[in-house]
Coordinates of C-alpha atoms in Angstrom, one line a residue:
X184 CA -2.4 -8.7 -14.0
X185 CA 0.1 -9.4 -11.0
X186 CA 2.9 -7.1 -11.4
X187 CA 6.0 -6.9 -9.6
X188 CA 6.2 -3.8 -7.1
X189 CA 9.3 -2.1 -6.9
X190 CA 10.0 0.7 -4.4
X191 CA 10.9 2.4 -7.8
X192 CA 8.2 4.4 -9.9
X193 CA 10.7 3.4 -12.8
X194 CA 10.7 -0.5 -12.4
X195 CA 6.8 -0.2 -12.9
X196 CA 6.8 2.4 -15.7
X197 CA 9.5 0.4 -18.5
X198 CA 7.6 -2.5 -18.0
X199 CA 7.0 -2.4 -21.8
X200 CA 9.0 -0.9 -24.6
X201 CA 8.4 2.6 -24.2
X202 CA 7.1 5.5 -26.5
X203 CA 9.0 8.9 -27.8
X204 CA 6.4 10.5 -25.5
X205 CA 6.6 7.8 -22.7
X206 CA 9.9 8.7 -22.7
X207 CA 9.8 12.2 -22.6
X208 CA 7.5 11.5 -19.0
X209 CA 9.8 8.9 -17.5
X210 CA 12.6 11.6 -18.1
X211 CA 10.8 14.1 -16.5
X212 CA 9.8 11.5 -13.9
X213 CA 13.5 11.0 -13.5
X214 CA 14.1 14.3 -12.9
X215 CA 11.6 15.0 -10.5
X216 CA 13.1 12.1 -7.7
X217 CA 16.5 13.3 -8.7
X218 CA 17.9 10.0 -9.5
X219 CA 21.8 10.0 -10.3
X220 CA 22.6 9.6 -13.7
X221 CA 25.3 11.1 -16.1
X222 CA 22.9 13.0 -18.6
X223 CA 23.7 17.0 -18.3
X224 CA 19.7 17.7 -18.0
X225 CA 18.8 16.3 -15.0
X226 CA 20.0 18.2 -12.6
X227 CA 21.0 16.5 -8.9
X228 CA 21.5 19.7 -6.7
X229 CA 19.4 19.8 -3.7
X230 CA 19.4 16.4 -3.2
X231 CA 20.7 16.4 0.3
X232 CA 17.0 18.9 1.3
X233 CA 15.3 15.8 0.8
X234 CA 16.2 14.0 3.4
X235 CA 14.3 13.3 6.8
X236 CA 15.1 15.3 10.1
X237 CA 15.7 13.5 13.3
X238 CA 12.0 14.8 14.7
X239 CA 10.1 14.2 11.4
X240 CA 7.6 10.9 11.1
X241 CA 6.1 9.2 8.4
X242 CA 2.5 9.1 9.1
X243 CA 0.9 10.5 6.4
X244 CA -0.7 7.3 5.3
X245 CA 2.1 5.5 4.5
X246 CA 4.5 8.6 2.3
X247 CA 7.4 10.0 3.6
X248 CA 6.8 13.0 5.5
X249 CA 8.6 16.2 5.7
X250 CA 7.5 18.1 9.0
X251 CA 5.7 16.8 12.4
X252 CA 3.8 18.9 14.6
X253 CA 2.6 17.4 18.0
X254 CA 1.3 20.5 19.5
X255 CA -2.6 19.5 18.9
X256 CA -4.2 16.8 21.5
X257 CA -5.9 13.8 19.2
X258 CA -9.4 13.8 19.0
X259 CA -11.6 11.0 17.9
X260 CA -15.1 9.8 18.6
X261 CA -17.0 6.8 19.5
X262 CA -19.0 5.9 16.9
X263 CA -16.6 4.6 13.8
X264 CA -19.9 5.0 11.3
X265 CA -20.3 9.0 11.7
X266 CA -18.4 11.1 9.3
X267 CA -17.8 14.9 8.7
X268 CA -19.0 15.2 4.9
X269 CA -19.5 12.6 2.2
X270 CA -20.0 14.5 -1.0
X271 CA -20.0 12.9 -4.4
X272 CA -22.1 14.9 -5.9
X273 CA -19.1 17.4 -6.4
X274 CA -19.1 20.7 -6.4
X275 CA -21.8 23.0 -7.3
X276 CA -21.0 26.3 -7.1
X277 CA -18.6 29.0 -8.4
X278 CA -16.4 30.2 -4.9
X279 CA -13.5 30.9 -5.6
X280 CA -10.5 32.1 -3.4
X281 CA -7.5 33.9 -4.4
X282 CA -4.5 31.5 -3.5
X283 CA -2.9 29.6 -6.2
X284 CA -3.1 25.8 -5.3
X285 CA -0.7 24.4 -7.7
X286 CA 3.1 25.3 -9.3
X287 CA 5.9 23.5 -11.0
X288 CA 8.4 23.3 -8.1
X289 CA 5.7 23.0 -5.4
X290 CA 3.4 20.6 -6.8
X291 CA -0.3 20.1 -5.6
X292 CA -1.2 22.6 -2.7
X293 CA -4.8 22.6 -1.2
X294 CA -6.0 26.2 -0.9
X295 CA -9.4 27.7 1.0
X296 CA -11.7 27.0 -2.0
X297 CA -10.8 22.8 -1.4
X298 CA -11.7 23.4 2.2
X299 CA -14.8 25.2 1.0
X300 CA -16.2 22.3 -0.4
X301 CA -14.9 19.9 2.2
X302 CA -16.2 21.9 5.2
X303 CA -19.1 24.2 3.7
X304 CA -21.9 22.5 5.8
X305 CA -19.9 22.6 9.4
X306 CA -18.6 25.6 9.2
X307 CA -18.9 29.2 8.3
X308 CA -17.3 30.8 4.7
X309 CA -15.3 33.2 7.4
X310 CA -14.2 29.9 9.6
X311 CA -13.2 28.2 6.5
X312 CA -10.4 31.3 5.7
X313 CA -8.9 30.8 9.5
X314 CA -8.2 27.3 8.5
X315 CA -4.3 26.7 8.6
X316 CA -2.8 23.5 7.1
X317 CA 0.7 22.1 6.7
X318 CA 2.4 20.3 3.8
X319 CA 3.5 16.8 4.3
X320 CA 4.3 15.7 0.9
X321 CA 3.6 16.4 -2.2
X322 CA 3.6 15.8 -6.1
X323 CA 1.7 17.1 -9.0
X324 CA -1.2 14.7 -9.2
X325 CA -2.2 13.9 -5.3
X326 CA -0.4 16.1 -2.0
X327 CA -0.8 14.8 1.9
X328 CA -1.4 17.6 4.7
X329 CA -2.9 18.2 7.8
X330 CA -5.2 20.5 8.1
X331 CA -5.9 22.3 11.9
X332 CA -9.1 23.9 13.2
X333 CA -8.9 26.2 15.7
X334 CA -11.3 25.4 18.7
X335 CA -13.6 27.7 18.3
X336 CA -14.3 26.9 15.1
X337 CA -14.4 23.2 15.5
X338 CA -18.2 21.4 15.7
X339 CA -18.4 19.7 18.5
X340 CA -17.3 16.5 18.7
X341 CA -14.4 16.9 15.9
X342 CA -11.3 16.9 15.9
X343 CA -9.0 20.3 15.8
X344 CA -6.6 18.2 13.2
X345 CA -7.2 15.8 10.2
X346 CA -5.1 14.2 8.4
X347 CA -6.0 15.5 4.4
X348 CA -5.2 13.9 1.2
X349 CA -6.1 15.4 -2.3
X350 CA -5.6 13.7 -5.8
X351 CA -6.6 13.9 -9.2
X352 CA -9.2 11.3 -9.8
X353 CA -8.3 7.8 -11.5
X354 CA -10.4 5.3 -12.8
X355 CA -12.4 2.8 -10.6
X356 CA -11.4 6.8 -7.7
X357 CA -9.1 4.3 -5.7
X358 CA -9.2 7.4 -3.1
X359 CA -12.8 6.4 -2.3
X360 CA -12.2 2.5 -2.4
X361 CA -9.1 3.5 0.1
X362 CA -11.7 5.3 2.3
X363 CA -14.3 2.1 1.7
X364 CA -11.9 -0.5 2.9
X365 CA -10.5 1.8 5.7
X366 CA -13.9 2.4 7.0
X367 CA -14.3 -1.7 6.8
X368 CA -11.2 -2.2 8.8
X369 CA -11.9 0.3 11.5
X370 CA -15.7 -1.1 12.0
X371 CA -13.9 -4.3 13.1
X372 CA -10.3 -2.3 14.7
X373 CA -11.4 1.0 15.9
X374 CA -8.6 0.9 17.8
X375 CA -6.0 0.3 15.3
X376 CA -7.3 2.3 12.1
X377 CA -7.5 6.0 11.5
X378 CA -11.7 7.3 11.1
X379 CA -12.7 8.5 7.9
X380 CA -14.0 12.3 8.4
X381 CA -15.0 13.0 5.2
X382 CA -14.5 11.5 1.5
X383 CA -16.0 13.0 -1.4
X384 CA -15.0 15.6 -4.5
X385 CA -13.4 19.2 -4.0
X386 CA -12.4 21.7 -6.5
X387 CA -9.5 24.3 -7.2
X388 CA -9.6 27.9 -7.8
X389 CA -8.9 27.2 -11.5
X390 CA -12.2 24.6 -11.8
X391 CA -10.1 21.2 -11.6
X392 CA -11.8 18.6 -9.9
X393 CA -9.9 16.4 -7.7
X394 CA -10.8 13.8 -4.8
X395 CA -9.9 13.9 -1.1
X396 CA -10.0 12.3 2.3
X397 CA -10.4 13.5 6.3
X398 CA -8.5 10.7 8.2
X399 CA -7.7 10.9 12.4
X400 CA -4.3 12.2 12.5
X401 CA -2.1 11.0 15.5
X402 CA 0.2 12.8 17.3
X403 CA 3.7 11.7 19.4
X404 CA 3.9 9.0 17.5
X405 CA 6.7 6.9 15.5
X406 CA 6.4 4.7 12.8
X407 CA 7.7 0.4 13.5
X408 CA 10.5 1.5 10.7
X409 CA 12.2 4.0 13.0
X410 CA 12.2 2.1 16.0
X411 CA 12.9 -1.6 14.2
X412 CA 16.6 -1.7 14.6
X413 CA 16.9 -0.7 18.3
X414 CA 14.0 -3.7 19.6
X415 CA 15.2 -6.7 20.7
X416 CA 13.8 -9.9 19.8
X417 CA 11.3 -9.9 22.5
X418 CA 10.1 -6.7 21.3
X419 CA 9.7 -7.4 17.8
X420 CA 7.9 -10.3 18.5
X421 CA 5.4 -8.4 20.7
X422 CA 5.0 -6.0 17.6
X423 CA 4.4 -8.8 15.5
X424 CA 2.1 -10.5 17.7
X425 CA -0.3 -7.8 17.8
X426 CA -0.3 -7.1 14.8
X427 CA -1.0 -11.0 13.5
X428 CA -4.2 -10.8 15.7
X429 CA -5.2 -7.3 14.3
X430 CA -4.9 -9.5 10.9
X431 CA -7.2 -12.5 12.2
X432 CA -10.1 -10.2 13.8
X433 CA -9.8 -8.6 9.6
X434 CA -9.9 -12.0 8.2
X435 CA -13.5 -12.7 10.1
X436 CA -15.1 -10.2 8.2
X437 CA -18.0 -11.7 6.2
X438 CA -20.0 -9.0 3.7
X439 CA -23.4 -9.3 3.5
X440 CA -23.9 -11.9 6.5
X441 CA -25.5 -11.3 9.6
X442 CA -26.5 -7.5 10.6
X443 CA -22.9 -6.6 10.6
X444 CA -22.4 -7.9 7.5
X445 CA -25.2 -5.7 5.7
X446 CA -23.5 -3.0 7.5
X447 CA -20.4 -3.8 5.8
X448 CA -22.2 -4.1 2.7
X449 CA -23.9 -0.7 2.8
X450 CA -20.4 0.9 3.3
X451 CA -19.4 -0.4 0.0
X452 CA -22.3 0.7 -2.1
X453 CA -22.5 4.1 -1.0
X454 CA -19.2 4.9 -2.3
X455 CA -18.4 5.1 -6.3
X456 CA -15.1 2.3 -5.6
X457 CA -16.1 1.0 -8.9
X458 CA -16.8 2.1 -12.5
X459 CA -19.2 -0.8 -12.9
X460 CA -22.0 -1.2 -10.5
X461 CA -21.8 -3.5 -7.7
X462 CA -24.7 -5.7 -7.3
X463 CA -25.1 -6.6 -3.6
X464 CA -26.6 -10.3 -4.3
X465 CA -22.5 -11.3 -6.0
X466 CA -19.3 -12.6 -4.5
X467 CA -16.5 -9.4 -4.3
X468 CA -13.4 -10.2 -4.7
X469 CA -10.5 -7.5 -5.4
X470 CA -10.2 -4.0 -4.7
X471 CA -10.2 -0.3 -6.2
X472 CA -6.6 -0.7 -7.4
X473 CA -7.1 -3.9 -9.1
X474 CA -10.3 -4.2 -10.1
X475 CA -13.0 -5.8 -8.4
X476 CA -14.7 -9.6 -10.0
X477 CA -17.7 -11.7 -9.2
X478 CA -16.0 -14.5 -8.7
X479 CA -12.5 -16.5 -7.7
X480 CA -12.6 -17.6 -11.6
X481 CA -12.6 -13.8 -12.8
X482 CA -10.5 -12.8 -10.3
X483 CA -7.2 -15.2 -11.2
X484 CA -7.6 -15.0 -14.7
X485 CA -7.0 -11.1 -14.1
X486 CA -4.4 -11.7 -11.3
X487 CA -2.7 -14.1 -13.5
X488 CA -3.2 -12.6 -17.1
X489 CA -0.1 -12.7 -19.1
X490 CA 0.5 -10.4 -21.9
X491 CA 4.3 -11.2 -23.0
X492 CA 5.4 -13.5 -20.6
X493 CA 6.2 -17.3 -21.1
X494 CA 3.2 -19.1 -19.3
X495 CA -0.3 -19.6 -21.0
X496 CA -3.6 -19.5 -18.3
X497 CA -6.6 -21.8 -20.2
X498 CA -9.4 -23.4 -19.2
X499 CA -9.8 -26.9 -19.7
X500 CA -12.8 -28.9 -20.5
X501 CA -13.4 -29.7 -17.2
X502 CA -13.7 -26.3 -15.8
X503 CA -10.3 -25.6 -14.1
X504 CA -8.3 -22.8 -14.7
X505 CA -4.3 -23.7 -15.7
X506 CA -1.7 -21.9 -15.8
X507 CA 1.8 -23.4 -17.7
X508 CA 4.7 -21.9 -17.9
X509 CA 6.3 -22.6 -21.8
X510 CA 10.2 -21.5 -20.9
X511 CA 12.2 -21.0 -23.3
X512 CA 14.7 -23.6 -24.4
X513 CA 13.8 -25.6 -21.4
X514 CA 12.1 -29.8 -21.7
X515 CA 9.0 -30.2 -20.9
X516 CA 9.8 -31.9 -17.5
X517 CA 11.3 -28.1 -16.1
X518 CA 8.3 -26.7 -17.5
X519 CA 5.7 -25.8 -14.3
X520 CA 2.0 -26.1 -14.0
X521 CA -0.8 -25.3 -11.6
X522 CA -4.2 -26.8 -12.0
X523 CA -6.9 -24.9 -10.4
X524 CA -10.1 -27.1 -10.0
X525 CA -13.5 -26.0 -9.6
X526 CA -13.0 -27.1 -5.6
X527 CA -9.8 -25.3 -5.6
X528 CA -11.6 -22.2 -6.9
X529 CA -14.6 -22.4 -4.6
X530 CA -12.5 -23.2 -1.5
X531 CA -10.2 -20.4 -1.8
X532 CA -13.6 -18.4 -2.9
X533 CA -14.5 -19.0 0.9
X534 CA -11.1 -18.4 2.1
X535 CA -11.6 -14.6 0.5
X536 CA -10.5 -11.6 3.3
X537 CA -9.4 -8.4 3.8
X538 CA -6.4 -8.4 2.8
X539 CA -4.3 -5.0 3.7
X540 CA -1.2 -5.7 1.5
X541 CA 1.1 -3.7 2.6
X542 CA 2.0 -4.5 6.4
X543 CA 5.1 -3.1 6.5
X544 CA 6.9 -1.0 9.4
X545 CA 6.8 2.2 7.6
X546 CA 2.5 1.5 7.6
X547 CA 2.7 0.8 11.4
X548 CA 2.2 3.8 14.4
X549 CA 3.4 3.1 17.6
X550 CA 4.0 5.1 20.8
X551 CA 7.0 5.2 22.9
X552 CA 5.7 4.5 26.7
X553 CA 8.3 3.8 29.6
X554 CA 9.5 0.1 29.6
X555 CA 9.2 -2.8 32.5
X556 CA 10.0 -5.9 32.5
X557 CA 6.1 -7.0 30.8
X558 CA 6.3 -3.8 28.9
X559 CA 8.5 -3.4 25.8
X560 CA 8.4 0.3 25.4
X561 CA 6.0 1.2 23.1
X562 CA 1.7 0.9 22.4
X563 CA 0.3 -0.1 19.0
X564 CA -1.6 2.8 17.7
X565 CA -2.3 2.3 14.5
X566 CA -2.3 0.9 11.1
X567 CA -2.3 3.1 8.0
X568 CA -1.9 3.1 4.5
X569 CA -5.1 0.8 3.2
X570 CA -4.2 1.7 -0.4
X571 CA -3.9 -1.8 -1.6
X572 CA -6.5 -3.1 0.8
X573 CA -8.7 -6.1 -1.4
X574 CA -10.7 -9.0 -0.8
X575 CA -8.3 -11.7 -1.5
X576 CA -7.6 -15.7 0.4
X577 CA -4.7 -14.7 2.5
X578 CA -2.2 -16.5 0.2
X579 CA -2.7 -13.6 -2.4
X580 CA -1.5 -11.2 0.6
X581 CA 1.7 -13.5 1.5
X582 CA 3.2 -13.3 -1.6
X583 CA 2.9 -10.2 -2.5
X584 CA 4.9 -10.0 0.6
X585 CA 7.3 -12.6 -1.1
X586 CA 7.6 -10.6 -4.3
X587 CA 8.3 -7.6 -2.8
X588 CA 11.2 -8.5 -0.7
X589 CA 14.4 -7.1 -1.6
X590 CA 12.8 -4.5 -3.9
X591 CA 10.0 -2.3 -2.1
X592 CA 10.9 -3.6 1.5
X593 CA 14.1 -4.3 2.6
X594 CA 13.7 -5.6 6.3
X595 CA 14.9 -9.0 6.1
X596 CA 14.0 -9.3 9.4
X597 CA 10.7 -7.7 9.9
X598 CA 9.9 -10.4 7.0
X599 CA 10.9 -13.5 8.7
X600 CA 9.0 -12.1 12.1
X601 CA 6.1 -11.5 10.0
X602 CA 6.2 -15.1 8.0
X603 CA 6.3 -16.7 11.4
X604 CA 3.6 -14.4 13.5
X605 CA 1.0 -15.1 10.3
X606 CA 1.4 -18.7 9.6
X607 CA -1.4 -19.8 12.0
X608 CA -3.6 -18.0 9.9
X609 CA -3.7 -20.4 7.3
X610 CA -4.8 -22.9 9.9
X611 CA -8.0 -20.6 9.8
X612 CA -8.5 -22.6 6.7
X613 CA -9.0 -26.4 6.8
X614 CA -7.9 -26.6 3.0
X615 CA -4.6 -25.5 2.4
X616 CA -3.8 -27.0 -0.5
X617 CA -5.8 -24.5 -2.4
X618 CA -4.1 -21.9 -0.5
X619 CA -0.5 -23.0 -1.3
X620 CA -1.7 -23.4 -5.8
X621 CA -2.5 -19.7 -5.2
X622 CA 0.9 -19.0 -3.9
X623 CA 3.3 -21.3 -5.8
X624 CA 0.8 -19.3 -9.0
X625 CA 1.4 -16.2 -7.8
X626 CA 5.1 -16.7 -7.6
X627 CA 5.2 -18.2 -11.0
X628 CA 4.1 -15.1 -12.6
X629 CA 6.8 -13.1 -11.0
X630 CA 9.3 -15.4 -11.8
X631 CA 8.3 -15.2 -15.9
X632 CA 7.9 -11.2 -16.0
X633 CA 11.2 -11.0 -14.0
X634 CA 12.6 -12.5 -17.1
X635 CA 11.5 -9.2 -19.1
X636 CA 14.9 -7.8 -20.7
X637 CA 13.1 -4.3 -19.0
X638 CA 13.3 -5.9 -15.7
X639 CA 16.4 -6.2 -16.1
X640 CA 18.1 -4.0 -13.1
X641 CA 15.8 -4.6 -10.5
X642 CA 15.4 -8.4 -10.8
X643 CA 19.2 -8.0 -10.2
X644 CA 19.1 -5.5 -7.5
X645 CA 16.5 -8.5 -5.6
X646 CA 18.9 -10.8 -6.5
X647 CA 21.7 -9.8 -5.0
X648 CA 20.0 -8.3 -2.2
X649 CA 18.4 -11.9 -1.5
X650 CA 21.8 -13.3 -1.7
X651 CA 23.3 -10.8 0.9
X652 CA 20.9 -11.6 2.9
X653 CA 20.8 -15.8 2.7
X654 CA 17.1 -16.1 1.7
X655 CA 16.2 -18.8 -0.1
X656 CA 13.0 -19.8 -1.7
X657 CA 11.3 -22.8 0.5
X658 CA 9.9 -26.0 -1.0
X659 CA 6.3 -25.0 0.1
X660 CA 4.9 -21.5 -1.5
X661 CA 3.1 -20.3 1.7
X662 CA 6.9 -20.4 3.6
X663 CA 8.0 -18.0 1.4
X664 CA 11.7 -17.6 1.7
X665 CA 13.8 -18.6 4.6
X666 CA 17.2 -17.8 5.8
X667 CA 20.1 -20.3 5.1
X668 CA 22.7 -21.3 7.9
X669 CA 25.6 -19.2 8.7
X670 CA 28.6 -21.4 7.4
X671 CA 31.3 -19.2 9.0
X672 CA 32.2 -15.9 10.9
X673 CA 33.5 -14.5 7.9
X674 CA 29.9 -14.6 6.3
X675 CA 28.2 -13.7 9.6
X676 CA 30.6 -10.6 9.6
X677 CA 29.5 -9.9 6.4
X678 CA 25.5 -9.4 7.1
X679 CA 26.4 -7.0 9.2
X680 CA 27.1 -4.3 6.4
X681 CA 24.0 -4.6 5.2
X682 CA 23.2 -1.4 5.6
X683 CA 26.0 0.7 3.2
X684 CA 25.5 -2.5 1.1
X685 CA 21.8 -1.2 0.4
X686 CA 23.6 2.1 -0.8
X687 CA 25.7 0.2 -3.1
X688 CA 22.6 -2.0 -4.6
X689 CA 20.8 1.2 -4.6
X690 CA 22.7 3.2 -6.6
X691 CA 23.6 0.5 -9.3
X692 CA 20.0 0.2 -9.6
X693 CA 19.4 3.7 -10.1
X694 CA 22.7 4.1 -12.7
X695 CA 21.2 1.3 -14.7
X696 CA 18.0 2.7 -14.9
X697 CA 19.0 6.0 -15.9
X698 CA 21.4 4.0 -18.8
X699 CA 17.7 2.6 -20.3
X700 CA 15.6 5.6 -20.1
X701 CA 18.5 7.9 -22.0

């Protein structure tokens, strides 16, 4: 089902009534981000240690990160396809090390007997011990480190540093369709996206199983989101540019034709991305995180499912898929309607991509070089964070981006830069009708769970973050929102708060969540 994403973990979680015990783990969710709120249990000391220090960098696949170390030269080789260790099989043997890997106010820690079974077949039990690591984030089910080799232990040709992620394993293991996509991606852009060192099952000291990825860790580098305010418009637009063509050589990808393709293919089927099989002679579309489908008709109907919400999605006797909307109190003239047809659905079932869905700044490495008058200051390193990477028509990508706005990103105008840089890609596509159904479908579904009574503070928190910042839905889906005209200087003068206006959205958000979950 397409849900609205929030940068909130609560605007996800009360998305239905909750139960007592649902409760009882939003509360101690609550507590554990420290949101503000007036009940006496939750405590909000310690809230200013959260935040980041001048030198630190998010580049820990997307999380915030605490610490940055650039003291290690970056390593990586030339041939995307060889790894350090793929083990499903898990572990099979009992060693077992003496540091504790997990506590209450620490949260997931990896320890030597994870490294055991990530490195135990390129390097020695006693090499293993020497190896030093340091804590980027971290929460009780998944933690983000990077863990150093000295150089005399490394084998040659690896890195001394990797960028590790652990987590406890989900269904459809979205850490291995994360490492699938990413290895994808970087077989087209191994420029621009991280290797893949090693994906597979570990273990703690205690016997729990958990999942974890090697990634290329970059050093002296900045994320877009740190360095967005101070570009000028030239700059951004160079940012942007490079970034819409990484986008187009993605959306050329074709699995299963040509050599390449099988290639592709192969990468897919040797990792478990998917409770249910994956037979190589269907149509993929979706991803770890939402499922994967054999077909554009599977794949809307669960894109599109509505549980509560006032639309109905039918087919009809002639094989298109429909989706009404049946809004309450409303005639039947205000009422909407999209009509898939069996065209509709094959052409957008050839319009299928990578798609990575979240191309934000925060997802987005760069680093700083000296500027000229052709140079704007900076090299595109990489793109992290492939998450929510899916086979999807490109539509499906641009309005997630539309959803999100004013809720999980606020960069008004990192969106509008990005609308414009990635609107020739729909010209990719000689039928963009199809396309623009997806969209204005997409955006319906939104729209009908935004009217959830649970919903309730963040659709008002996008509202009035939307107004601030004149956007305005456009008559045509795939334009997503635009900016109205400036009417005087007193509203011009007024944009430029934006930034303690956040605060103020921010915290009402937060206050009226707390107010539900008491």
């Amino acid at each position: 089902m397409f849900k609205r994403h929030s940068g909130s973990a609560f605007c996800e979680s009360i998305r239905t009534p909750p139960t007592e015990a649902k409760r009882a783990e939003l509360r101690a969710h609550l507590k554990k981000f420290r949101f503000p709120r007036t009940s006496p249990s939750v405590s909000t000391t310690n809230i200013t240690n959260r935040k980041r220090s001048p030198e630190s960098h998010s580049t820990n696949m997307g999380e915030r990160s605490t610490a940055h170390d650039g003291m290690f030269p970056n390593v990586d080789i030339p041939d995307p396809q060889d790894n350090l260790a793929t083990g499903f099989g898990g572990p099979d043997d009992g060693a077992c090390f003496s540091r504790a890997n997990m506590s209450p106010e620490l949260g997931l820690r990896p320890d030597h007997c994870m490294f055991h079974y990530m490195f135990r077949y390129h390097l020695s039990v006693e090499s293993i011990k020497r190896l030093r690591h340091k804590v980027l984030s971290s929460s009780l089910d998944k933690c983000t480190f990077i863990v150093y080799v000295d150089d005399d232990q490394s084998p040659t040709g690896y890195p001394t540093q990797m960028l590790g992620r652990i987590e406890k394993p989900k269904k459809g293991s979205p850490l291995f369709g994360t490492a699938a996509f990413q290895k994808l991606a970087r077989r087209r852009l191994p420029h621009l996206v991280p290797k893949v060192w090693g994906v597979g099952k570990t273990r703690t000291m205690g016997g729990e199983e958990l999942h974890y990825l090697l990634s290329q860790h970059y050093t002296n580098v900045t994320t877009v989101a740190d360095i967005w305010d101070s570009l000028d418009e030239a700059a951004r637009g160079a940012v942007l540019r490079q970034v819409a063509k990484a986008m187009s050589s993605l959306q050329n990808v074709r699995i299963g034709e040509g050599q390449r393709g099988k290639r592709d293919w192969e990468i897919l089927r040797e990792l478990p991305i998917s409770d249910e099989p994956i037979d190589q002679d269907l149509p993929m579309f979706g991803g770890p995180r939402v499922g994967f489908f054999q077909n554009m008709h599977a794949f809307l109907h669960d894109r599109l499912r509505s549980i509560n919400d006032p639309y109905d999605l039918y087919n009809d006797r002639d094989g298109c898929v429909v989706l009404q909307t049946r809004y309450p109190g409303r005639p039947a003239a205000e009422q909407q309607r999209v009509n898939f047809t069996p065209e509709n659905l094959r052409l957008l079932q050839d319009a299928t991509v990578i798609c990575h869905d979240d191309l934000e700044p925060r997802n987005i490495l760069v680093r700083m070089t000296p500027g000229t008058l052709n140079n704007p200051g900076f090299k595109l390193v990489a793109i992290i964070n492939w998450d929510s990477a899916c086979f999807a028509p490109f539509a499906s990508e641009a309005a997630c981006k539309d959803v999100n706005l004013g809720l999980r990103n606020k960069n008004a105008t990192w969106y509008e830069n990005w609308k414009f840089a990635t609107g020739k890609l729909f010209d990719k596509y000689p039928d963009r009708e199809s396309q623009e159904k997806l969209a204005m479908a997409l955006h319906i579904a939104d729209h009908c769970q935004a009217l959830s009574p649970w919903l309730e503070s963040e659709v008002r928190l996008q509202k009035m973050w939307l107004e601030r910042e004149r956007l305005e839905m456009a008559e045509s889906s795939l334009d997503g929102y635009m900016r109205k005209p400036v009417k005087d200087l007193d509203e011009l003068e007024f944009e430029t708060l934006g930034i303690l206006e956040d605060e103020v959205l921010v915290e009402e958000a937060r206050n009226q969540l707390g107010f539900i979950l008491i």
